[in-house]
CSV table of C-alpha atoms in Angstrom, one decimal:
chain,number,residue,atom,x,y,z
Z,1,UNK,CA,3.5,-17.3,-3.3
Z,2,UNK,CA,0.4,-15.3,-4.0
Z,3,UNK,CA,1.0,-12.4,-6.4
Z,4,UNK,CA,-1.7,-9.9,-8.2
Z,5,UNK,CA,-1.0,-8.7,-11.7
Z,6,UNK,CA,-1.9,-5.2,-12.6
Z,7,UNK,CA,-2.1,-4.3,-16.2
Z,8,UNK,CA,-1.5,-2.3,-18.4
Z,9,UNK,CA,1.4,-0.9,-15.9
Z,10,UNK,CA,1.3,2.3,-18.3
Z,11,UNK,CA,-1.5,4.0,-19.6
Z,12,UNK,CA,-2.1,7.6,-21.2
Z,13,UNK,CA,-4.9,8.7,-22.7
Z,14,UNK,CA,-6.7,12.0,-23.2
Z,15,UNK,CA,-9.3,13.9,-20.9
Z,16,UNK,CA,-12.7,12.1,-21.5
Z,17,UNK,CA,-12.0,9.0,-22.7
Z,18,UNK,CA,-13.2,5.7,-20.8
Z,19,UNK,CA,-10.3,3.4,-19.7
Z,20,UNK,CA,-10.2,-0.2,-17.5
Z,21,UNK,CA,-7.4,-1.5,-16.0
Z,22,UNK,CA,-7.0,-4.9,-14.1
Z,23,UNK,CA,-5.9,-6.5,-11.1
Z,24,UNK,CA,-5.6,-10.7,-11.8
Z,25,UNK,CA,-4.6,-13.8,-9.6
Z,26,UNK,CA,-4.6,-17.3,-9.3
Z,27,UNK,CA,-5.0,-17.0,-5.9
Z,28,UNK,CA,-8.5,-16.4,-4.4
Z,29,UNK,CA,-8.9,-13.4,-1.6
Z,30,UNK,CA,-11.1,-12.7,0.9
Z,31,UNK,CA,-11.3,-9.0,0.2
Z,32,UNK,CA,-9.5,-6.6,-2.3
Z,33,UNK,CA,-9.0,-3.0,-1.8
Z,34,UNK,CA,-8.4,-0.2,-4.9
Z,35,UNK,CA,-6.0,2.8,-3.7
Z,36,UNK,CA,-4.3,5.3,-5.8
Z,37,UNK,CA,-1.5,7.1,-5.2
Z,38,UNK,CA,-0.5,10.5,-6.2
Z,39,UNK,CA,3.6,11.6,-6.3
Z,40,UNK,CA,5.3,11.8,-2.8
Z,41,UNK,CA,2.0,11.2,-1.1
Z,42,UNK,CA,1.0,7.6,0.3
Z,43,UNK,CA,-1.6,5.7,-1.0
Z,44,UNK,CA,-5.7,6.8,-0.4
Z,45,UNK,CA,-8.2,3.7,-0.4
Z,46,UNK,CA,-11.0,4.0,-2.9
Z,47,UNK,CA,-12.7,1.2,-2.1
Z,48,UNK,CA,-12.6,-2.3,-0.3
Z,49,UNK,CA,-14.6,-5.2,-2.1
Z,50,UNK,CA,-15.4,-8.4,-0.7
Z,51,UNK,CA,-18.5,-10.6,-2.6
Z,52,UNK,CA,-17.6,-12.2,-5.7
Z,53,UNK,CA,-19.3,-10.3,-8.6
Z,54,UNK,CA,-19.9,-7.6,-6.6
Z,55,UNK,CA,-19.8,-4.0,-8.5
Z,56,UNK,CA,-19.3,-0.5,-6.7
Z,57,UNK,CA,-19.2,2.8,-7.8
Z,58,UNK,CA,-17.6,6.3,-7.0
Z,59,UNK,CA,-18.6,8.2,-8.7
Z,60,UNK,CA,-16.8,7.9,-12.6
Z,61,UNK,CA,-15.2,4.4,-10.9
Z,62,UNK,CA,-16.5,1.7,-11.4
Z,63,UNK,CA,-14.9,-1.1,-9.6
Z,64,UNK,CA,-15.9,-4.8,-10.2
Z,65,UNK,CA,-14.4,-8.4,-8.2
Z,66,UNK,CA,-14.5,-11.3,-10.1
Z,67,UNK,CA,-17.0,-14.3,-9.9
Z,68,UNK,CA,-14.4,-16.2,-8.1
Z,69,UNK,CA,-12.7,-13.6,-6.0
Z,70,UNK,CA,-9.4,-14.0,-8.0
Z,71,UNK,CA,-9.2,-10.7,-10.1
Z,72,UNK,CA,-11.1,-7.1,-10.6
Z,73,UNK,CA,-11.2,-4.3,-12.6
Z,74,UNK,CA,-11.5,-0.5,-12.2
Z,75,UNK,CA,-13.2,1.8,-15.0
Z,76,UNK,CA,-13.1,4.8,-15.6
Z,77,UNK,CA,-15.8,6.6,-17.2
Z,78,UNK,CA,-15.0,10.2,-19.1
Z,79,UNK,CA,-11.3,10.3,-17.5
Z,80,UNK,CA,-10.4,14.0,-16.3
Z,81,UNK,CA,-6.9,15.0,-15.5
Z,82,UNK,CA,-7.2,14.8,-11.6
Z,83,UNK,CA,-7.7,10.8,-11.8
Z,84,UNK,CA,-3.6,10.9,-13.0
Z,85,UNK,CA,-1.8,8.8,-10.5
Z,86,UNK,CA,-0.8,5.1,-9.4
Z,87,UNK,CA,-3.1,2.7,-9.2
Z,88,UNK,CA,-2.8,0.0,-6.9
Z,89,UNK,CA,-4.7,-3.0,-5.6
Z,90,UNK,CA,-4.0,-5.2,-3.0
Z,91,UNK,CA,-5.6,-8.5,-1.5
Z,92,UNK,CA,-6.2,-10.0,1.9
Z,93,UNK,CA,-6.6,-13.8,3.0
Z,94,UNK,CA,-7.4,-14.7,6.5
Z,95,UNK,CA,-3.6,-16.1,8.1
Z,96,UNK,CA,-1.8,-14.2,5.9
Z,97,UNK,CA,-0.4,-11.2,5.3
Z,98,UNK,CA,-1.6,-8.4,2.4
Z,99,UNK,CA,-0.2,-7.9,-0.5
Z,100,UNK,CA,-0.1,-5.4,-3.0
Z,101,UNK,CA,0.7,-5.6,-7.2
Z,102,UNK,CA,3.1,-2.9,-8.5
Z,103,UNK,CA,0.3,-0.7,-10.0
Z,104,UNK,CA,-1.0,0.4,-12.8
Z,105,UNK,CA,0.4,4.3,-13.7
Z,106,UNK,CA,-2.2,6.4,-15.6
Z,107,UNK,CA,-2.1,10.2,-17.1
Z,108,UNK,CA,-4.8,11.6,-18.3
Z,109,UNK,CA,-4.2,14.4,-21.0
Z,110,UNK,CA,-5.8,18.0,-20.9
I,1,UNK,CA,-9.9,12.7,12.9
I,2,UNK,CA,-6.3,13.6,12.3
I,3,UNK,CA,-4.4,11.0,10.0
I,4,UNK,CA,-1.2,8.9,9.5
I,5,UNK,CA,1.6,10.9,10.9
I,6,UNK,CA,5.2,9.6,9.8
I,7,UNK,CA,8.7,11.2,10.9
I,8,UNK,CA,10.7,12.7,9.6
I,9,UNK,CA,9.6,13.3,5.6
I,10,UNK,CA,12.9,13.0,4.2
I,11,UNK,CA,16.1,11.4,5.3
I,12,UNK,CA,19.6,11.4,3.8
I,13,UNK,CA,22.0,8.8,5.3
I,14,UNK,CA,25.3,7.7,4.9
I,15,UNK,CA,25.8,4.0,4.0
I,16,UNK,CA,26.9,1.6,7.1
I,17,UNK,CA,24.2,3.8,9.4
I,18,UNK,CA,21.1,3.2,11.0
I,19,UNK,CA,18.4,5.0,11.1
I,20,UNK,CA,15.0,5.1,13.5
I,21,UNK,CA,11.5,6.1,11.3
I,22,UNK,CA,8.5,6.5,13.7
I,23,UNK,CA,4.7,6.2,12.5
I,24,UNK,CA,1.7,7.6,14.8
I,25,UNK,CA,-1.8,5.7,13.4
I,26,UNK,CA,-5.4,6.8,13.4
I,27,UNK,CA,-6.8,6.9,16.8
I,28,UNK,CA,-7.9,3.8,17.5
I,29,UNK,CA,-6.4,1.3,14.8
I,30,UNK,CA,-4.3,-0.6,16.7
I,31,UNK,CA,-2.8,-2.5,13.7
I,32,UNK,CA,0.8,-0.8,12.0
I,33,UNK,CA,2.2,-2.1,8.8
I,34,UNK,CA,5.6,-0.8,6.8
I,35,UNK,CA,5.9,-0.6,3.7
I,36,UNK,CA,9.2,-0.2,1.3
I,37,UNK,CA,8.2,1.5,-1.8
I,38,UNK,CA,10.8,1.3,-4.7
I,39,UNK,CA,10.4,2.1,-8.8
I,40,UNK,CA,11.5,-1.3,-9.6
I,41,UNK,CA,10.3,-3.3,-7.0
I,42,UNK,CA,6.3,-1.3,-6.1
I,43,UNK,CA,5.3,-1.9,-2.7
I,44,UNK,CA,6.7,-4.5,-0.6
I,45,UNK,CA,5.8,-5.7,2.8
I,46,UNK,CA,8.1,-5.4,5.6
I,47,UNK,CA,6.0,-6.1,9.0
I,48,UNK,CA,2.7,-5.9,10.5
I,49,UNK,CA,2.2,-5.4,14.8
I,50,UNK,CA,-1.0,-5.4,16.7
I,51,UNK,CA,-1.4,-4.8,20.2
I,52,UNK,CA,2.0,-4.5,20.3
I,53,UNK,CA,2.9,-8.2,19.1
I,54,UNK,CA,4.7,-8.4,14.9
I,55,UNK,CA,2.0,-10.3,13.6
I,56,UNK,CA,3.9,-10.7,10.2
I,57,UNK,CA,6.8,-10.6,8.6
I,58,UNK,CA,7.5,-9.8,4.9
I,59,UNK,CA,11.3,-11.5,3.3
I,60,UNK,CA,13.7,-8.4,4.7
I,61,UNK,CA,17.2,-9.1,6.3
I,62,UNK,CA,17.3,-9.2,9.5
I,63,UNK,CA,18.7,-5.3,9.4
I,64,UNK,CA,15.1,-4.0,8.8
I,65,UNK,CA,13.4,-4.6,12.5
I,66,UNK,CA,10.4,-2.9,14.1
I,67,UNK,CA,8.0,-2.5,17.7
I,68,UNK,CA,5.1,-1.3,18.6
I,69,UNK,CA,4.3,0.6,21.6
I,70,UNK,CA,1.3,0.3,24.2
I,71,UNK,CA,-0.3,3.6,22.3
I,72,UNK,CA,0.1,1.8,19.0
I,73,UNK,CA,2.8,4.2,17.9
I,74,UNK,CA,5.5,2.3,16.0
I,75,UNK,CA,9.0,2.8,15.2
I,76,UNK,CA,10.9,1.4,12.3
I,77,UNK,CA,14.9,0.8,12.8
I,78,UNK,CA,17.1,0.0,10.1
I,79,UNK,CA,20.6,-0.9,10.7
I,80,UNK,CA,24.1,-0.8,8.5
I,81,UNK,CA,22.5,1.0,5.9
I,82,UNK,CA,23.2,0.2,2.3
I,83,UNK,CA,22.5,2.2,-1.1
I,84,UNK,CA,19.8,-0.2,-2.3
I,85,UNK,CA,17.3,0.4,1.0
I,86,UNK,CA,17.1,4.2,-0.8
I,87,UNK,CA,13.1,4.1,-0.7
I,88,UNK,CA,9.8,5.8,0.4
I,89,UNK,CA,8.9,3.7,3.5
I,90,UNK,CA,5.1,4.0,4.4
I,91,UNK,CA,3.5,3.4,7.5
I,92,UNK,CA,-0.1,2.1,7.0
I,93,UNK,CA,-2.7,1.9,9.9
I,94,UNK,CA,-6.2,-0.3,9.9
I,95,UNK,CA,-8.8,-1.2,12.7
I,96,UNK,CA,-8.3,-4.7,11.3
I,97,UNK,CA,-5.4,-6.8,11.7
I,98,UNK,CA,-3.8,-8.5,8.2
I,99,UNK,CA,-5.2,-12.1,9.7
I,100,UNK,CA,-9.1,-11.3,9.9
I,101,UNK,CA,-8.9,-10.9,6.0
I,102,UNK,CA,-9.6,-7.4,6.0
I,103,UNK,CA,-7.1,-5.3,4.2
I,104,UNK,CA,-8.4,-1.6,4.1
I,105,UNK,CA,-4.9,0.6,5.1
I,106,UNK,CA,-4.8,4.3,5.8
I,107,UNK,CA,-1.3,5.1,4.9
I,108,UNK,CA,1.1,8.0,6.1
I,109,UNK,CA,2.8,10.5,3.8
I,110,UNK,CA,5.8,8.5,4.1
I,111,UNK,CA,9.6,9.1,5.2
I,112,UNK,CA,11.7,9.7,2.0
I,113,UNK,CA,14.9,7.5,2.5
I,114,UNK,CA,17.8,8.6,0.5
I,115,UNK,CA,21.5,6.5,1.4
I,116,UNK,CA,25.0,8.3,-0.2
């Protein structure tokens, strides 16, 4: 069974700081996607990647996929209250199904 | 391009019912997942249909059961309600289906399910 690890699963820290959180496997994926999800709203993708070691940015996100397309990370640079929300990322094989890990919940401090 | 469109929002039920939660995707995408959201559990995958066929099928009892319709409009039934399906069940929408290895979803708001 393939699962995806997020950690920390809780994180709070004050307005400008720099954070990373992390999505790992054993499992390799094809792609991975980032979403985050704000309360009673459904999650908005923020970015699909797909190349191991590849790095992409939006803006103060920085999202990175591991050499062997098993895990990835998302920094934050200079966190500012409207990045609060769930972070989720989910993974893709070809013949199977996706699946998501239980998210990493962050709250940026004015 | 409008969005994800689920119906209704919110949903009170009375355990031992069934209840019918309908998702209209993106123009175009003619893939439709569902999704159970819970605290405890995060998000967990219930189905997947493209061009009208369930591709895939997550571990759900036989009371959670969905279709898909020629426009790509899907409809989510769940029978004999009981407390613990309480949840926000999503509707997600892609151009891709699960299979190709392409995951990027455009969800839905989501329909609040709340059993008494």
């Amino acid at each position: 069974t393939q699962l995806l690890e997020q950690s920390p699963q809780f994180l709070s820290i004050q307005e400008g700081e720099n954070l990373t959180v992390y999505c790992n496997s054993s499992s390799v994926f094809s792609s991975l996607q980032w979403y985050r999800q704000e309360p009673g709203e459904g999650p908005v993708l923020l970015v699909t990647v797909v190349t191991g070691g590849e790095v992409k940015k939006l803006k103060r996100l920085t999202f990175q996929f591991g050499d062997a397309r098993k895990d990835s990370s998302l920094h934050i640079t200079a966190a500012q209250p409207g990045d609060t929300g769930l972070y989720l990322c989910a993974g893709s094989n070809r013949d199977d199904k996706i699946i998501f890990g239980k998210g990493t919940r962050l709250h940026i401090l004015p | 391009k409008a969005g994800v469109t689920q119906t209704p929002r919110y949903l009170i039920k009375t355990r031992g019912q069934q209840v019918t939660l309908s998702c209209s995707p993106i123009s175009g995408h003619r893939s439709v997942s569902w999704y159970q959201q819970t605290p405890g559990q995060g998000l967990q995958f219930l189905f997947e249909y493209f061009s009208e066929t369930q591709r895939n099928k997550g571990n759900f009892p036989g009371r959670f059961s969905g279709r898909q319709f020629s426009n790509s409009r899907s409809e989510m039934n769940v029978s004999t309600l009981e407390l613990g399906d309480s949840a926000l069940y999503l509707c997600a929408s892609s151009p891709y289906e699960s299979r190709a290895g392409r995951a990027e979803a455009f969800f839905g708001q989501g329909t609040r399910l709340t059993v008494v």
